[in-house]
Amino acid sequence: MVDFTVAIPTYNGAARLPQLLEKLRSQTGTDHFSWNILVVDNNSSDDTAAVVRRYQSASAGCTVPVSYAFEKRQGAAFARVKAMSAAPSPWVGFLDDDVVPADDWVAAAYAFGQSHPQAAAYGGQIHGDVEGEPPENFNRIKSFLALRERGDQAHRYDPDKLSLPPSASWVVQAKAWHENVSDTPILGGRANGSMMQGDDYEPLLRMHMAGWEIWYAPEMHVAHLVPKSRLERDY
């Protein structure tokens, strides 16, 4: 049985995936549970599939296998649905392909789920790795860049006020998801030139309305890469 899955939804992530996969291969503190890596290719047009095949060959015989799934429907929400249907574990941790997890991210993510069985989902600290010098008003816009630093104490989010963790780095309990989240989300996410957001909030709100809890897990740390382009007015 697999205890934990790290799912990576990606679109044209061939250049970004190697850094993330290498970081996952060097995780510490995971000897007492089994886990795997699942890359969900969201209809990429680059060499994403070839990159995954290379890592599958390199990880043959390793205790942490790398698997691949393809989702033709464009949009992160559809990639997450595919990941949840393909993941063989009761807990699924999602990482965007432009984040870099701490060495103990998988261990911390798994441990929090074991101590919070009532949680449908939880997210940790997402620190910004900003290209160049951040603008003076950077703290005012951090939340729009999926950055979260809410202190060192675990606490529940308040979904009724749309206080929720971003999907760049979160963990979902499969039971809560499968019982409450539709395979055809209303919001698909940014795709085909659209900047429509809210696709990550939709499943969290559905699970919250069913009575599940959403938590902040401060022991989980990742760095989110923020290119200069995301600090420009046009973006």
mmCIF file of C-alpha atoms in Angstrom:
data_model
loop_
_atom_site.group_PDB
_atom_site.id
_atom_site.type_symbol
_atom_site.label_atom_id
_atom_site.label_comp_id
_atom_site.label_asym_id
_atom_site.label_seq_id
_atom_site.Cartn_x
_atom_site.Cartn_y
_atom_site.Cartn_z
ATOM 1 C CA MET A 1 0.000 0.000 0.000
ATOM 2 C CA VAL A 2 1.158 3.524 -0.797
ATOM 3 C CA ASP A 3 0.724 5.924 2.132
ATOM 4 C CA PHE A 4 1.366 9.240 0.391
ATOM 5 C CA THR A 5 1.507 10.553 -3.179
ATOM 6 C CA VAL A 6 3.247 13.711 -4.373
ATOM 7 C CA ALA A 7 1.286 14.907 -7.417
ATOM 8 C CA ILE A 8 2.799 17.451 -9.800
ATOM 9 C CA PRO A 9 0.354 19.022 -12.282
ATOM 10 C CA THR A 10 2.390 20.534 -15.099
ATOM 11 C CA TYR A 11 1.932 22.271 -18.428
ATOM 12 C CA ASN A 12 5.055 22.585 -20.591
ATOM 13 C CA GLY A 13 7.160 21.935 -17.518
ATOM 14 C CA ALA A 14 10.116 20.194 -19.169
ATOM 15 C CA ALA A 15 12.544 22.908 -18.060
ATOM 16 C CA ARG A 16 11.145 23.157 -14.520
ATOM 17 C CA LEU A 17 10.500 19.528 -13.603
ATOM 18 C CA PRO A 18 14.126 18.333 -13.217
ATOM 19 C CA GLN A 19 14.845 20.640 -10.273
ATOM 20 C CA LEU A 20 11.678 19.566 -8.492
ATOM 21 C CA LEU A 21 12.131 15.862 -9.178
ATOM 22 C CA GLU A 22 15.740 15.970 -7.977
ATOM 23 C CA LYS A 23 14.618 17.671 -4.772
ATOM 24 C CA LEU A 24 11.977 15.016 -4.208
ATOM 25 C CA ARG A 25 14.479 12.223 -4.759
ATOM 26 C CA SER A 26 16.592 13.615 -1.888
ATOM 27 C CA GLN A 27 13.817 13.885 0.715
ATOM 28 C CA THR A 28 14.681 12.928 4.291
ATOM 29 C CA GLY A 29 12.737 11.287 7.135
ATOM 30 C CA THR A 30 10.505 9.128 4.916
ATOM 31 C CA ASP A 31 11.780 5.647 5.806
ATOM 32 C CA HIS A 32 8.753 4.781 7.968
ATOM 33 C CA PHE A 33 6.106 5.144 5.228
ATOM 34 C CA SER A 34 5.756 4.448 1.510
ATOM 35 C CA TRP A 35 5.253 7.183 -1.062
ATOM 36 C CA ASN A 36 5.399 7.820 -4.762
ATOM 37 C CA ILE A 37 5.597 10.672 -7.275
ATOM 38 C CA LEU A 38 2.910 11.269 -9.899
ATOM 39 C CA VAL A 39 3.422 13.764 -12.731
ATOM 40 C CA VAL A 40 0.201 14.864 -14.437
ATOM 41 C CA ASP A 41 0.916 16.224 -17.901
ATOM 42 C CA ASN A 42 -1.799 18.790 -18.667
ATOM 43 C CA ASN A 43 -1.654 18.506 -22.469
ATOM 44 C CA SER A 44 1.898 19.830 -22.817
ATOM 45 C CA SER A 45 3.436 20.569 -26.201
ATOM 46 C CA ASP A 46 7.073 20.387 -25.049
ATOM 47 C CA ASP A 47 9.273 17.486 -23.858
ATOM 48 C CA THR A 48 7.508 16.998 -20.524
ATOM 49 C CA ALA A 49 6.705 13.336 -21.229
ATOM 50 C CA ALA A 50 10.310 12.617 -22.256
ATOM 51 C CA VAL A 51 11.639 14.214 -19.054
ATOM 52 C CA VAL A 52 9.379 11.995 -16.972
ATOM 53 C CA ARG A 53 10.438 8.897 -18.912
ATOM 54 C CA ARG A 54 14.074 9.652 -18.150
ATOM 55 C CA TYR A 55 13.327 9.916 -14.434
ATOM 56 C CA GLN A 56 11.289 6.734 -14.539
ATOM 57 C CA SER A 57 14.257 4.906 -16.015
ATOM 58 C CA ALA A 58 16.619 6.435 -13.474
ATOM 59 C CA SER A 59 14.312 5.515 -10.580
ATOM 60 C CA ALA A 60 13.770 1.901 -11.651
ATOM 61 C CA GLY A 61 14.188 -0.241 -8.573
ATOM 62 C CA CYS A 62 14.078 2.775 -6.218
ATOM 63 C CA THR A 63 11.738 2.853 -3.240
ATOM 64 C CA VAL A 64 10.073 6.024 -4.570
ATOM 65 C CA PRO A 65 8.705 5.348 -8.072
ATOM 66 C CA VAL A 66 7.762 8.056 -10.559
ATOM 67 C CA SER A 67 4.538 7.596 -12.524
ATOM 68 C CA TYR A 68 2.954 9.600 -15.347
ATOM 69 C CA ALA A 69 -0.615 10.513 -16.250
ATOM 70 C CA PHE A 70 -1.929 12.598 -19.140
ATOM 71 C CA GLU A 71 -4.873 14.992 -18.912
ATOM 72 C CA LYS A 72 -6.048 16.470 -22.202
ATOM 73 C CA ARG A 73 -8.512 18.964 -20.728
ATOM 74 C CA GLN A 74 -6.558 22.199 -20.302
ATOM 75 C CA GLY A 75 -6.544 23.752 -16.846
ATOM 76 C CA ALA A 76 -5.041 22.993 -13.436
ATOM 77 C CA ALA A 77 -8.404 21.933 -11.999
ATOM 78 C CA PHE A 78 -8.659 19.104 -14.522
ATOM 79 C CA ALA A 79 -5.073 18.057 -13.820
ATOM 80 C CA ARG A 80 -5.907 17.842 -10.117
ATOM 81 C CA VAL A 81 -8.967 15.712 -10.861
ATOM 82 C CA LYS A 82 -6.760 13.365 -12.887
ATOM 83 C CA ALA A 83 -4.222 13.208 -10.066
ATOM 84 C CA MET A 84 -6.865 12.313 -7.504
ATOM 85 C CA SER A 85 -8.230 9.538 -9.711
ATOM 86 C CA ALA A 86 -4.760 8.108 -10.387
ATOM 87 C CA ALA A 87 -3.182 8.441 -6.934
ATOM 88 C CA PRO A 88 -3.141 5.121 -5.015
ATOM 89 C CA SER A 89 -2.842 6.672 -1.542
ATOM 90 C CA PRO A 90 -5.174 8.117 1.133
ATOM 91 C CA TRP A 91 -3.232 11.406 1.144
ATOM 92 C CA VAL A 92 -2.151 13.360 -1.943
ATOM 93 C CA GLY A 93 0.297 16.254 -1.705
ATOM 94 C CA PHE A 94 0.237 18.693 -4.617
ATOM 95 C CA LEU A 95 3.272 20.702 -5.698
ATOM 96 C CA ASP A 96 3.346 23.136 -8.611
ATOM 97 C CA ASP A 97 6.272 22.592 -10.951
ATOM 98 C CA ASP A 98 7.729 26.004 -10.017
ATOM 99 C CA VAL A 99 8.108 25.334 -6.302
ATOM 100 C CA VAL A 100 11.090 23.839 -4.483
ATOM 101 C CA PRO A 101 10.201 21.837 -1.340
ATOM 102 C CA ALA A 102 12.354 21.714 1.775
ATOM 103 C CA ASP A 103 14.288 18.483 2.333
ATOM 104 C CA ASP A 104 11.673 17.296 4.852
ATOM 105 C CA TRP A 105 8.527 18.499 3.041
ATOM 106 C CA VAL A 106 7.178 15.009 2.330
ATOM 107 C CA ALA A 107 7.848 13.822 5.894
ATOM 108 C CA ALA A 108 6.214 16.932 7.380
ATOM 109 C CA ALA A 109 3.224 16.678 5.039
ATOM 110 C CA TYR A 110 2.639 13.021 5.876
ATOM 111 C CA ALA A 111 3.025 13.585 9.637
ATOM 112 C CA PHE A 112 0.474 16.399 9.710
ATOM 113 C CA GLY A 113 -2.146 14.238 8.036
ATOM 114 C CA GLN A 114 -1.609 11.451 10.563
ATOM 115 C CA SER A 115 -2.189 13.866 13.446
ATOM 116 C CA HIS A 116 -5.158 15.645 11.803
ATOM 117 C CA PRO A 117 -7.461 12.969 10.362
ATOM 118 C CA GLN A 118 -10.355 15.453 10.351
ATOM 119 C CA ALA A 119 -8.555 17.646 7.795
ATOM 120 C CA ALA A 120 -9.757 17.497 4.208
ATOM 121 C CA ALA A 121 -6.792 19.587 3.126
ATOM 122 C CA TYR A 122 -3.920 21.603 4.527
ATOM 123 C CA GLY A 123 -1.164 23.836 3.251
ATOM 124 C CA GLY A 124 2.099 25.012 4.748
ATOM 125 C CA GLN A 125 4.449 27.924 4.388
ATOM 126 C CA ILE A 126 5.156 29.139 0.846
ATOM 127 C CA HIS A 127 8.114 31.506 0.713
ATOM 128 C CA GLY A 128 8.940 33.682 -2.258
ATOM 129 C CA ASP A 129 12.091 33.134 -4.275
ATOM 130 C CA VAL A 130 11.905 36.370 -6.223
ATOM 131 C CA GLU A 131 13.900 37.037 -9.365
ATOM 132 C CA GLY A 132 15.571 40.402 -8.934
ATOM 133 C CA GLU A 133 14.706 42.999 -6.310
ATOM 134 C CA PRO A 134 11.138 42.829 -4.930
ATOM 135 C CA PRO A 135 9.152 46.081 -5.224
ATOM 136 C CA GLU A 136 8.594 48.215 -2.131
ATOM 137 C CA ASN A 137 4.962 47.150 -1.862
ATOM 138 C CA PHE A 138 5.745 43.439 -2.249
ATOM 139 C CA ASN A 139 4.113 42.414 1.044
ATOM 140 C CA ARG A 140 0.795 43.843 -0.154
ATOM 141 C CA ILE A 141 0.702 41.555 -3.199
ATOM 142 C CA LYS A 142 2.313 38.385 -1.791
ATOM 143 C CA SER A 143 -0.995 36.579 -1.389
ATOM 144 C CA PHE A 144 -1.759 37.068 -5.104
ATOM 145 C CA LEU A 145 1.472 35.189 -5.895
ATOM 146 C CA ALA A 146 0.432 32.128 -3.837
ATOM 147 C CA LEU A 147 2.807 33.013 -0.982
ATOM 148 C CA ARG A 148 1.804 32.177 2.596
ATOM 149 C CA GLU A 149 3.691 32.821 5.831
ATOM 150 C CA ARG A 150 1.186 32.616 8.674
ATOM 151 C CA GLY A 151 3.522 31.985 11.618
ATOM 152 C CA ASP A 152 4.721 28.885 13.439
ATOM 153 C CA GLN A 153 1.460 27.690 15.004
ATOM 154 C CA ALA A 154 -0.896 25.275 13.284
ATOM 155 C CA HIS A 155 -4.438 26.597 12.956
ATOM 156 C CA ARG A 156 -7.592 26.187 10.921
ATOM 157 C CA TYR A 157 -8.266 28.344 7.908
ATOM 158 C CA ASP A 158 -11.592 30.207 7.729
ATOM 159 C CA PRO A 159 -13.163 29.149 4.411
ATOM 160 C CA ASP A 160 -16.303 31.206 5.083
ATOM 161 C CA LYS A 161 -14.097 34.279 4.631
ATOM 162 C CA LEU A 162 -12.277 32.731 1.661
ATOM 163 C CA SER A 163 -9.204 32.250 3.842
ATOM 164 C CA LEU A 164 -7.721 29.135 2.219
ATOM 165 C CA PRO A 165 -4.345 27.664 1.260
ATOM 166 C CA PRO A 166 -3.205 28.002 -2.366
ATOM 167 C CA SER A 167 -2.790 24.871 -4.448
ATOM 168 C CA ALA A 168 0.881 25.578 -5.193
ATOM 169 C CA SER A 169 1.633 23.434 -2.140
ATOM 170 C CA TRP A 170 -1.131 21.605 -0.296
ATOM 171 C CA VAL A 171 -2.239 18.129 0.782
ATOM 172 C CA VAL A 172 -5.682 16.610 0.216
ATOM 173 C CA GLN A 173 -7.316 13.642 1.930
ATOM 174 C CA ALA A 174 -8.593 11.340 -0.804
ATOM 175 C CA LYS A 175 -11.719 10.286 1.107
ATOM 176 C CA ALA A 176 -12.906 13.890 1.550
ATOM 177 C CA TRP A 177 -12.189 14.684 -2.096
ATOM 178 C CA HIS A 178 -13.893 11.658 -3.651
ATOM 179 C CA GLU A 179 -17.020 12.093 -1.526
ATOM 180 C CA ASN A 180 -17.501 15.787 -2.287
ATOM 181 C CA VAL A 181 -15.583 17.068 -5.324
ATOM 182 C CA SER A 182 -16.941 16.751 -8.849
ATOM 183 C CA ASP A 183 -14.917 15.319 -11.723
ATOM 184 C CA THR A 184 -16.210 18.231 -13.836
ATOM 185 C CA PRO A 185 -15.209 21.403 -11.960
ATOM 186 C CA ILE A 186 -16.974 24.649 -12.749
ATOM 187 C CA LEU A 187 -13.697 26.586 -12.786
ATOM 188 C CA GLY A 188 -10.952 24.964 -14.840
ATOM 189 C CA GLY A 189 -8.161 27.419 -14.064
ATOM 190 C CA ARG A 190 -5.899 29.526 -16.224
ATOM 191 C CA ALA A 191 -5.743 28.117 -19.740
ATOM 192 C CA ASN A 192 -5.860 29.250 -23.356
ATOM 193 C CA GLY A 193 -5.012 32.836 -22.433
ATOM 194 C CA SER A 194 -7.559 33.109 -19.608
ATOM 195 C CA MET A 195 -6.409 34.329 -16.181
ATOM 196 C CA MET A 196 -9.553 33.024 -14.434
ATOM 197 C CA GLN A 197 -8.733 32.033 -10.857
ATOM 198 C CA GLY A 198 -10.622 30.263 -8.079
ATOM 199 C CA ASP A 199 -10.144 26.745 -9.415
ATOM 200 C CA ASP A 200 -8.166 25.796 -6.314
ATOM 201 C CA TYR A 201 -10.798 27.205 -3.953
ATOM 202 C CA GLU A 202 -13.685 25.297 -5.514
ATOM 203 C CA PRO A 203 -12.763 21.804 -4.183
ATOM 204 C CA LEU A 204 -11.767 23.196 -0.780
ATOM 205 C CA LEU A 205 -15.117 24.938 -0.386
ATOM 206 C CA ARG A 206 -17.012 21.812 -1.398
ATOM 207 C CA MET A 207 -15.192 19.767 1.247
ATOM 208 C CA HIS A 208 -15.630 22.512 3.837
ATOM 209 C CA MET A 209 -19.386 22.680 3.204
ATOM 210 C CA ALA A 210 -19.535 18.930 3.841
ATOM 211 C CA GLY A 211 -18.093 19.460 7.339
ATOM 212 C CA TRP A 212 -14.396 18.832 6.749
ATOM 213 C CA GLU A 213 -11.643 21.069 8.144
ATOM 214 C CA ILE A 214 -8.955 23.039 6.254
ATOM 215 C CA TRP A 215 -5.675 23.581 8.114
ATOM 216 C CA TYR A 216 -2.421 25.527 8.082
ATOM 217 C CA ALA A 217 0.610 23.270 8.668
ATOM 218 C CA PRO A 218 3.649 25.455 9.440
ATOM 219 C CA GLU A 219 6.197 22.625 9.353
ATOM 220 C CA MET A 220 5.730 22.292 5.581
ATOM 221 C CA HIS A 221 8.065 24.691 3.742
ATOM 222 C CA VAL A 222 8.493 25.353 0.029
ATOM 223 C CA ALA A 223 10.012 28.162 -2.017
ATOM 224 C CA HIS A 224 7.842 29.472 -4.845
ATOM 225 C CA LEU A 225 9.801 30.844 -7.789
ATOM 226 C CA VAL A 226 8.535 34.326 -8.730
ATOM 227 C CA PRO A 227 9.911 35.555 -12.081
ATOM 228 C CA LYS A 228 10.223 39.273 -12.837
ATOM 229 C CA SER A 229 7.334 39.029 -15.281
ATOM 230 C CA ARG A 230 4.884 38.383 -12.438
ATOM 231 C CA LEU A 231 5.808 41.694 -10.837
ATOM 232 C CA GLU A 232 5.023 43.722 -13.929
ATOM 233 C CA ARG A 233 1.834 45.775 -14.270
ATOM 234 C CA ASP A 234 0.693 43.802 -17.349
ATOM 235 C CA TYR A 235 0.622 40.542 -15.372
#
